[in-house]
Amino acid sequence: MFTLAEKTTARSSFLHSWEARHKLAGITALIFSFSFVRDLRLLPLILAASALVYYLTALPPAYLFARLRLPSVFLLVPAMVLPFGSGQTVLARVGPLALKLEGSLALLLIAAKFISILTLAVSLFATTPLAGLAGAMRSLGVPSLLVEMVLFTYRYIFQLAGDLKRTGTAATLRGFKGRSLLSLKTLAYMVGTLLVRSYDQSERVFQAMTLRGYGRAAVAVSATAPCRRDRLALAGALALAAFVILVQVLVL
Amino acid sequence: MHIPDGIIPVQAALGGYVAAGGAAWLTLVKIRRKYKNPREAIPRASLLTAVFFAASLVHIPLPPTSVHLVLSGLVGVILGWFAFPAILVGLFFQAVMFQHGGLTTLGVNACLIGLPALLSGALFQLRRYFGRNRAVPNALLAFGGGFLAVAVGAFSAALLLTYTIPAHLDAAAERAAIIALSLAHLPVALLEGVFTALVVLFLLRVKPELLELEA
């Protein structure tokens, strides 16, 4: 069910070896600059840049396509509304509907930005272990309480998903089908049971962690020292981000 | 209700981050005031965050189809002020694991889902005026919390999407889009309300202290 890219983070590539803090800052800058794009002439540049970043992950294209499939469903809504509901210039008529130029271009802009930003996000998360990402977030100013919640939540997500699956299997073996609204009560009780069990477990976890010294000092997050290549890559990413924004604002 | 990357303009995304940053700061201040050592509450809040994350993957039948619940109302009811950081963390994992939502829209999504969750938590706390152990008021307030969390979030998302998508829809089309998107979420909001009430009734019988974390 869960497919966080822990398997892919163990590989070797330029993006895998890019120091986490620099990588997070560089790719986040690119992502925000790409979402700033409003002119269609910048689309080839941002698509090419995101393709280059993904190429540097050394991951197969199939991995990216699999990750794009689910969120792409969201594009269906603008794809159904914009080409027919926005603009005046009619390109073609499909029955009672008129395909309009302005709406089609708006959809193209949204789709290209969506694909390029998602490609960058996949490249970031597929090449950075969560501990490295949390350390980078902490050193970039994210409050320690939030970072600790990220790490703890990640620790428990897989276990709880397994618990929920086992509860579901047990219910199925007892004849539960879960196909009608009447099954809502059973599903609510399953979630309630999981909450009760987890609450009891959290008390035990907290007591065990307190005995081991938790709560006395902030968690130290080890970070590897960045090298010249890390800084150069960050400078390149920031330069491209600044270029995209400046071209959008000053030239186009 | 999860707005993905690239759909809304960067100004809206940055505005979402500013608003989410402010809300996170406010909730962290409240948490620090409430707990002498706020870190002692982190394992419990994180474990419950993980429960909500896992539970939101359960298919709930809504004939002729099935839906995933958001559970933001239930998060607000149980976690109170911790609901906002919990939803922020949950959305981060959804963006990382499933590319559901997005990195640029994390702030916007946290506001769309997290702020109504705080509202639900505040609504549920009204039970102190109606009797903490009485089933009917607890169920009604929980239903209201679950329903409001989704209804307010969906309506806000519809408003945001309609007014920020870079296209020139006429006023009538904008109104129609907002109404259509909001109405489409109405069955889910009702389902969330009923589901939240059922879970609260279960907890009231089995582990009432879970409903007292914010008291």
XYZ file of C-alpha atoms in Angstrom:
467
model
C 0.000 0.000 0.000
C 2.758 2.406 0.951
C 5.377 3.304 -1.528
C 7.591 5.919 0.092
C 10.779 5.716 -1.857
C 13.015 4.247 0.853
C 14.172 1.626 -1.669
C 15.067 4.288 -4.202
C 16.951 6.441 -1.680
C 19.612 3.759 -1.315
C 20.756 4.105 -4.940
C 23.655 6.095 -6.292
C 23.313 9.135 -8.544
C 24.134 12.821 -8.624
C 20.867 13.705 -6.936
C 21.251 10.951 -4.318
C 24.652 12.326 -3.291
C 23.526 15.993 -3.232
C 23.589 17.104 0.430
C 20.010 17.089 1.781
C 19.813 20.711 3.002
C 21.188 22.114 -0.275
C 18.985 19.781 -2.299
C 15.837 20.748 -0.378
C 16.607 24.471 -0.768
C 17.529 24.171 -4.472
C 14.606 22.023 -5.567
C 12.106 23.993 -3.468
C 13.327 27.221 -5.127
C 12.858 25.607 -8.554
C 9.386 24.340 -7.646
C 8.212 27.773 -6.508
C 9.740 29.558 -9.497
C 8.021 27.082 -11.845
C 4.679 27.679 -10.164
C 5.294 31.403 -10.855
C 5.229 30.820 -14.643
C 2.273 32.363 -16.457
C 3.710 32.621 -19.978
C 3.485 29.640 -22.311
C 6.899 30.412 -23.841
C 8.581 29.387 -20.581
C 6.962 25.951 -20.579
C 9.645 24.188 -22.713
C 12.326 25.505 -20.331
C 10.651 24.288 -17.143
C 9.741 20.926 -18.673
C 13.331 20.449 -19.893
C 14.770 21.495 -16.517
C 12.548 19.100 -14.575
C 13.361 16.302 -17.054
C 17.093 16.996 -16.533
C 16.701 16.879 -12.735
C 14.843 13.567 -13.011
C 17.521 12.228 -15.377
C 20.101 13.024 -12.657
C 18.230 10.724 -10.234
C 19.104 7.709 -12.465
C 15.612 6.335 -11.792
C 13.655 4.653 -14.608
C 10.937 6.719 -16.374
C 8.356 4.089 -15.380
C 8.841 5.048 -11.729
C 7.943 8.665 -12.502
C 4.950 7.731 -14.668
C 3.597 5.520 -11.886
C 3.868 8.434 -9.447
C 2.152 10.846 -11.857
C -0.852 8.613 -12.495
C -2.848 9.190 -9.304
C -2.481 12.992 -8.967
C -3.179 13.422 -12.684
C -6.795 12.516 -11.955
C -7.124 16.008 -10.504
C -6.401 17.455 -13.958
C -9.651 15.923 -15.222
C -11.725 18.728 -13.681
C -9.915 21.650 -15.381
C -9.629 19.478 -18.527
C -13.422 19.210 -18.663
C -14.175 22.824 -17.718
C -11.492 25.127 -19.155
C -11.380 24.268 -22.890
C -15.155 24.638 -23.168
C -15.940 27.268 -20.545
C -13.172 29.837 -20.829
C -12.437 32.337 -23.632
C -14.096 33.632 -26.786
C -12.043 32.283 -29.719
C -13.730 29.106 -30.921
C -11.336 26.478 -32.294
C -13.835 23.727 -33.018
C -17.344 22.650 -32.184
C -18.086 19.266 -30.610
C -21.877 18.933 -30.703
C -23.317 21.705 -28.528
C -19.885 22.432 -27.000
C -17.363 24.922 -28.372
C -13.641 24.218 -27.883
C -12.022 27.582 -27.108
C -8.432 28.708 -27.625
C -7.964 30.644 -24.364
C -9.289 27.811 -22.192
C -7.168 25.218 -24.026
C -4.016 27.318 -23.500
C -4.874 27.784 -19.815
C -5.206 24.006 -19.506
C -1.852 23.528 -21.269
C -0.203 25.921 -18.796
C -1.701 24.136 -15.790
C -0.790 20.656 -17.096
C 2.831 21.579 -17.940
C 3.422 23.250 -14.565
C 1.759 20.330 -12.805
C 3.982 17.750 -14.538
C 7.230 19.690 -14.099
C 6.622 20.481 -10.408
C 5.561 16.934 -9.642
C 8.650 15.596 -11.422
C 10.850 17.796 -9.218
C 9.015 16.722 -6.060
C 9.351 13.036 -6.996
C 13.070 13.585 -7.692
C 13.538 15.167 -4.262
C 11.639 12.592 -2.246
C 12.898 9.573 -4.187
C 16.535 10.432 -3.507
C 16.432 11.653 0.101
C 15.864 9.404 3.145
C 13.269 10.801 5.525
C 15.816 11.283 8.326
C 17.944 13.435 5.979
C 14.884 15.378 4.883
C 13.842 15.993 8.506
C 17.359 17.176 9.375
C 17.325 19.530 6.390
C 13.909 20.874 7.384
C 15.131 21.494 10.945
C 18.263 23.319 9.778
C 16.141 25.460 7.430
C 14.066 26.716 10.383
C 11.093 24.331 10.630
C 10.116 24.136 14.369
C 11.561 21.101 16.160
C 8.111 20.058 17.381
C 6.924 19.655 13.783
C 10.092 17.835 12.700
C 9.807 15.418 15.635
C 6.164 14.804 14.752
C 7.231 13.983 11.178
C 9.775 11.437 12.406
C 7.471 9.836 14.980
C 4.511 9.700 12.580
C 6.669 8.059 9.944
C 7.775 5.501 12.541
C 4.154 4.477 13.195
C 2.424 4.821 9.815
C 3.518 1.432 8.494
C 2.730 -0.391 11.723
C -0.749 1.141 11.943
C -1.531 0.510 8.290
C -0.615 -3.137 8.978
C -2.849 -3.177 12.093
C -5.752 -1.732 10.120
C -5.273 -4.269 7.355
C -5.239 -7.145 9.860
C -8.420 -5.784 11.505
C -10.036 -5.599 8.047
C -8.967 -9.168 7.234
C -10.381 -10.414 10.569
C -13.679 -8.636 9.863
C -13.822 -10.112 6.347
C -13.254 -13.613 7.756
C -16.267 -13.023 10.024
C -18.422 -12.228 7.002
C -18.061 -8.436 6.834
C -18.388 -7.201 3.249
C -18.395 -3.429 3.666
C -20.350 -2.712 0.507
C -23.291 -0.761 1.867
C -23.815 2.277 4.056
C -24.878 -0.088 6.851
C -21.245 -1.135 7.216
C -20.345 2.421 8.302
C -20.824 1.514 11.964
C -18.425 -1.443 11.727
C -15.827 0.682 9.920
C -16.182 3.438 12.550
C -15.678 0.891 15.327
C -12.598 -0.460 13.543
C -11.080 3.022 13.478
C -12.158 3.560 17.095
C -10.452 0.303 18.131
C -7.281 1.398 16.361
C -7.411 4.746 18.200
C -7.843 3.052 21.587
C -5.008 0.574 20.970
C -2.714 3.323 19.693
C -3.498 5.585 22.636
C -2.556 2.840 25.082
C 0.581 2.114 23.083
C 1.527 5.803 22.983
C 1.448 5.922 26.787
C 3.835 2.967 26.981
C 6.075 4.422 24.268
C 6.290 7.747 26.060
C 7.164 6.100 29.384
C 9.862 3.949 27.714
C 11.301 6.969 25.896
C 11.327 9.070 29.065
C 13.370 6.344 30.785
C 15.838 6.598 27.905
C 16.193 10.373 28.319
C 13.599 11.736 25.900
C 12.427 15.268 26.712
C 15.638 16.506 28.325
C 17.354 17.982 25.283
C 16.437 18.697 21.683
C 17.073 15.836 19.313
C 20.382 16.396 17.549
C 20.153 15.833 13.836
C 23.393 14.770 12.245
C 24.200 16.475 8.979
C 26.968 15.770 6.533
C 29.131 18.749 5.582
C 28.347 20.080 2.112
C 31.124 19.962 -0.478
C 31.892 22.332 -3.362
C 29.753 20.332 -5.764
C 26.723 20.652 -3.421
C 27.130 24.437 -3.314
C 27.578 24.664 -7.084
C 24.434 22.603 -7.672
C 22.506 24.839 -5.273
C 23.846 27.943 -7.000
C 22.765 26.501 -10.373
C 19.260 25.723 -9.114
C 18.874 29.168 -7.525
C 20.174 30.858 -10.688
C 17.646 28.983 -12.839
C 14.842 29.812 -10.393
C 15.821 33.498 -10.414
C 16.072 33.453 -14.236
C 12.570 31.988 -14.620
C 11.077 34.593 -12.269
C 12.980 37.516 -13.819
C 12.076 36.522 -17.383
C 8.437 36.139 -16.366
C 8.350 39.497 -14.574
C 10.648 41.705 -16.672
C 10.641 40.352 -20.223
C 7.383 38.576 -20.975
C -9.993 19.008 -1.275
C -6.277 18.394 -1.800
C -5.100 20.981 -4.314
C -2.092 19.633 -6.244
C 1.012 21.490 -7.451
C 0.798 23.791 -10.434
C -2.952 24.419 -10.306
C -3.052 27.653 -8.322
C -0.775 30.671 -8.935
C 2.350 31.125 -6.844
C 0.876 34.141 -5.045
C -1.923 31.941 -3.680
C 0.560 29.179 -2.779
C 2.825 31.627 -0.935
C -0.200 33.210 0.746
C -1.183 29.713 1.881
C 2.285 29.196 3.370
C 2.074 32.525 5.207
C -1.376 31.679 6.593
C -0.349 28.112 7.490
C 2.851 29.432 9.119
C 0.776 31.833 11.199
C -1.693 29.115 12.157
C 1.129 26.687 13.013
C 2.825 29.373 15.125
C -0.435 30.106 16.962
C -1.153 26.428 17.637
C 2.438 25.816 18.804
C 2.118 28.784 21.200
C -1.135 27.323 22.547
C 0.480 23.870 22.889
C 3.502 25.314 24.724
C 1.181 27.132 27.137
C -0.831 24.008 27.743
C 2.039 21.603 28.351
C 4.899 22.295 30.755
C 7.035 20.154 28.441
C 5.365 20.138 24.979
C 7.654 17.347 23.771
C 5.937 14.941 26.151
C 2.790 15.176 24.022
C 4.584 14.545 20.721
C 4.648 10.704 20.741
C 0.913 10.553 21.483
C 0.001 13.224 18.921
C 2.217 11.547 16.315
C 0.758 8.112 16.930
C -2.759 9.493 16.589
C -1.662 11.383 13.451
C -0.479 8.071 12.022
C -3.849 6.479 12.910
C -5.705 9.207 11.035
C -3.353 8.879 8.100
C -3.887 5.109 7.924
C -7.643 5.370 8.562
C -8.094 7.939 5.802
C -7.061 5.191 3.355
C -10.097 3.047 4.255
C -12.714 2.826 1.507
C -16.103 3.945 2.805
C -19.076 2.756 0.699
C -21.100 5.595 -0.792
C -23.275 3.751 -3.326
C -22.780 3.497 -6.272
C -19.114 4.227 -5.467
C -16.795 4.430 -2.445
C -14.803 7.326 -1.016
C -11.818 7.960 1.220
C -12.648 10.004 4.284
C -10.625 13.095 5.206
C -11.227 12.627 8.955
C -10.195 16.226 9.634
C -13.228 16.707 11.888
C -12.279 13.666 13.972
C -8.682 14.930 14.201
C -9.972 18.261 15.527
C -12.333 16.557 17.990
C -9.603 14.364 19.496
C -6.398 16.364 19.128
C -7.657 19.936 19.641
C -4.787 22.382 19.093
C -2.543 19.534 17.973
C -4.928 19.024 15.020
C -3.249 21.684 12.881
C 0.340 20.373 13.173
C -1.048 16.817 12.858
C -2.813 17.685 9.588
C 0.255 19.543 8.330
C 2.367 16.443 8.958
C -0.291 14.143 7.460
C -0.509 16.278 4.312
C 3.278 16.284 4.039
C 3.272 12.477 4.051
C 0.411 12.313 1.563
C 2.384 14.596 -0.766
C 5.573 12.552 -0.292
C 4.060 9.076 -0.455
C 1.228 9.391 -2.926
C 1.808 12.789 -4.595
C -1.641 13.535 -3.184
C -1.747 17.290 -2.629
C 1.576 18.970 -3.302
C 4.649 20.680 -1.955
C 3.828 24.206 -3.165
C 0.238 23.781 -2.035
C 1.069 22.302 1.372
C 0.308 25.620 3.072
C -2.967 26.141 1.203
C -4.098 22.561 1.851
C -3.120 22.806 5.524
C -5.336 25.890 5.818
C -8.222 24.332 3.859
C -8.223 21.178 5.994
C -6.510 22.224 9.234
C -8.397 25.424 10.073
C -11.857 23.782 9.773
C -10.467 20.955 11.946
C -9.679 23.509 14.677
C -13.226 24.803 14.268
C -14.559 21.251 14.743
C -12.438 20.830 17.863
C -13.803 24.082 19.309
C -17.369 23.037 18.454
C -16.954 19.664 20.142
C -15.667 21.322 23.320
C -19.147 22.857 23.726
C -20.133 19.471 25.137
C -19.039 20.698 28.553
C -22.279 22.709 28.588
C -24.444 19.708 27.657
C -22.897 16.929 29.704
C -19.590 15.247 28.907
C -20.949 11.711 29.211
C -24.324 12.111 27.536
C -24.475 10.290 24.225
C -26.890 12.501 22.273
C -25.114 15.874 22.693
C -21.727 14.220 22.101
C -23.001 12.563 18.926
C -24.643 15.752 17.632
C -21.579 17.895 18.283
C -19.311 15.246 16.747
C -21.583 15.071 13.683
C -21.465 18.872 13.420
C -17.669 18.825 13.729
C -17.191 16.125 11.093
C -19.687 17.727 8.704
C -18.367 21.275 9.115
C -14.728 20.296 8.671
C -15.401 18.886 5.204
C -18.129 21.336 4.154
C -16.121 24.447 5.087
C -12.944 22.993 3.566
C -14.665 22.019 0.305
C -16.418 25.369 -0.035
C -13.160 27.249 0.615
C -11.320 25.045 -1.900
C -14.020 25.679 -4.503
C -13.763 29.443 -3.922
C -9.984 29.395 -4.145
C -9.874 27.262 -7.288
C -12.548 29.226 -9.100
C -10.999 32.619 -8.420
C -7.323 31.706 -8.938
C -7.293 29.370 -11.951
C -5.742 31.441 -14.751
C -8.763 31.609 -16.992
C -11.501 34.096 -17.641
C -14.702 32.387 -16.643
C -17.740 34.626 -16.587
C -19.455 35.388 -13.276
C -22.296 32.921 -13.881
C -19.842 30.121 -14.717
C -17.812 30.946 -11.583
C -20.903 30.772 -9.389
C -21.975 27.518 -11.050
C -18.508 25.997 -10.542
C -18.436 26.954 -6.849
C -21.930 25.566 -6.257
C -21.179 22.369 -8.215
C -17.879 21.689 -6.410
C -19.455 22.389 -3.011
C -22.543 20.250 -3.689
C -20.345 17.399 -4.919
C -18.763 17.288 -1.445
C -22.074 17.406 0.422
C -22.573 13.591 0.570
C -18.969 13.172 1.759
C -19.482 15.864 4.423
C -22.624 14.089 5.667
C -20.771 10.771 5.671
C -17.882 12.342 7.613
C -20.345 13.744 10.135
C -22.003 10.362 10.706
C -18.637 8.567 10.827
C -17.224 11.064 13.356
C -20.337 10.697 15.542
C -20.072 6.878 15.438
C -16.388 6.933 16.413
C -17.093 9.410 19.248
C -19.952 7.235 20.570
C -17.618 4.224 20.470
C -14.884 6.109 22.350
C -17.403 7.428 24.868
C -18.235 3.843 25.809
C -14.782 2.270 25.517
C -12.150 4.950 26.278
C -13.729 8.293 27.254
C -10.359 9.760 28.309
C -9.439 9.896 24.605
C -12.091 12.579 24.261
C -10.696 14.488 27.229
C -7.223 15.234 25.820
C -8.222 18.832 25.143
C -10.329 19.379 28.228
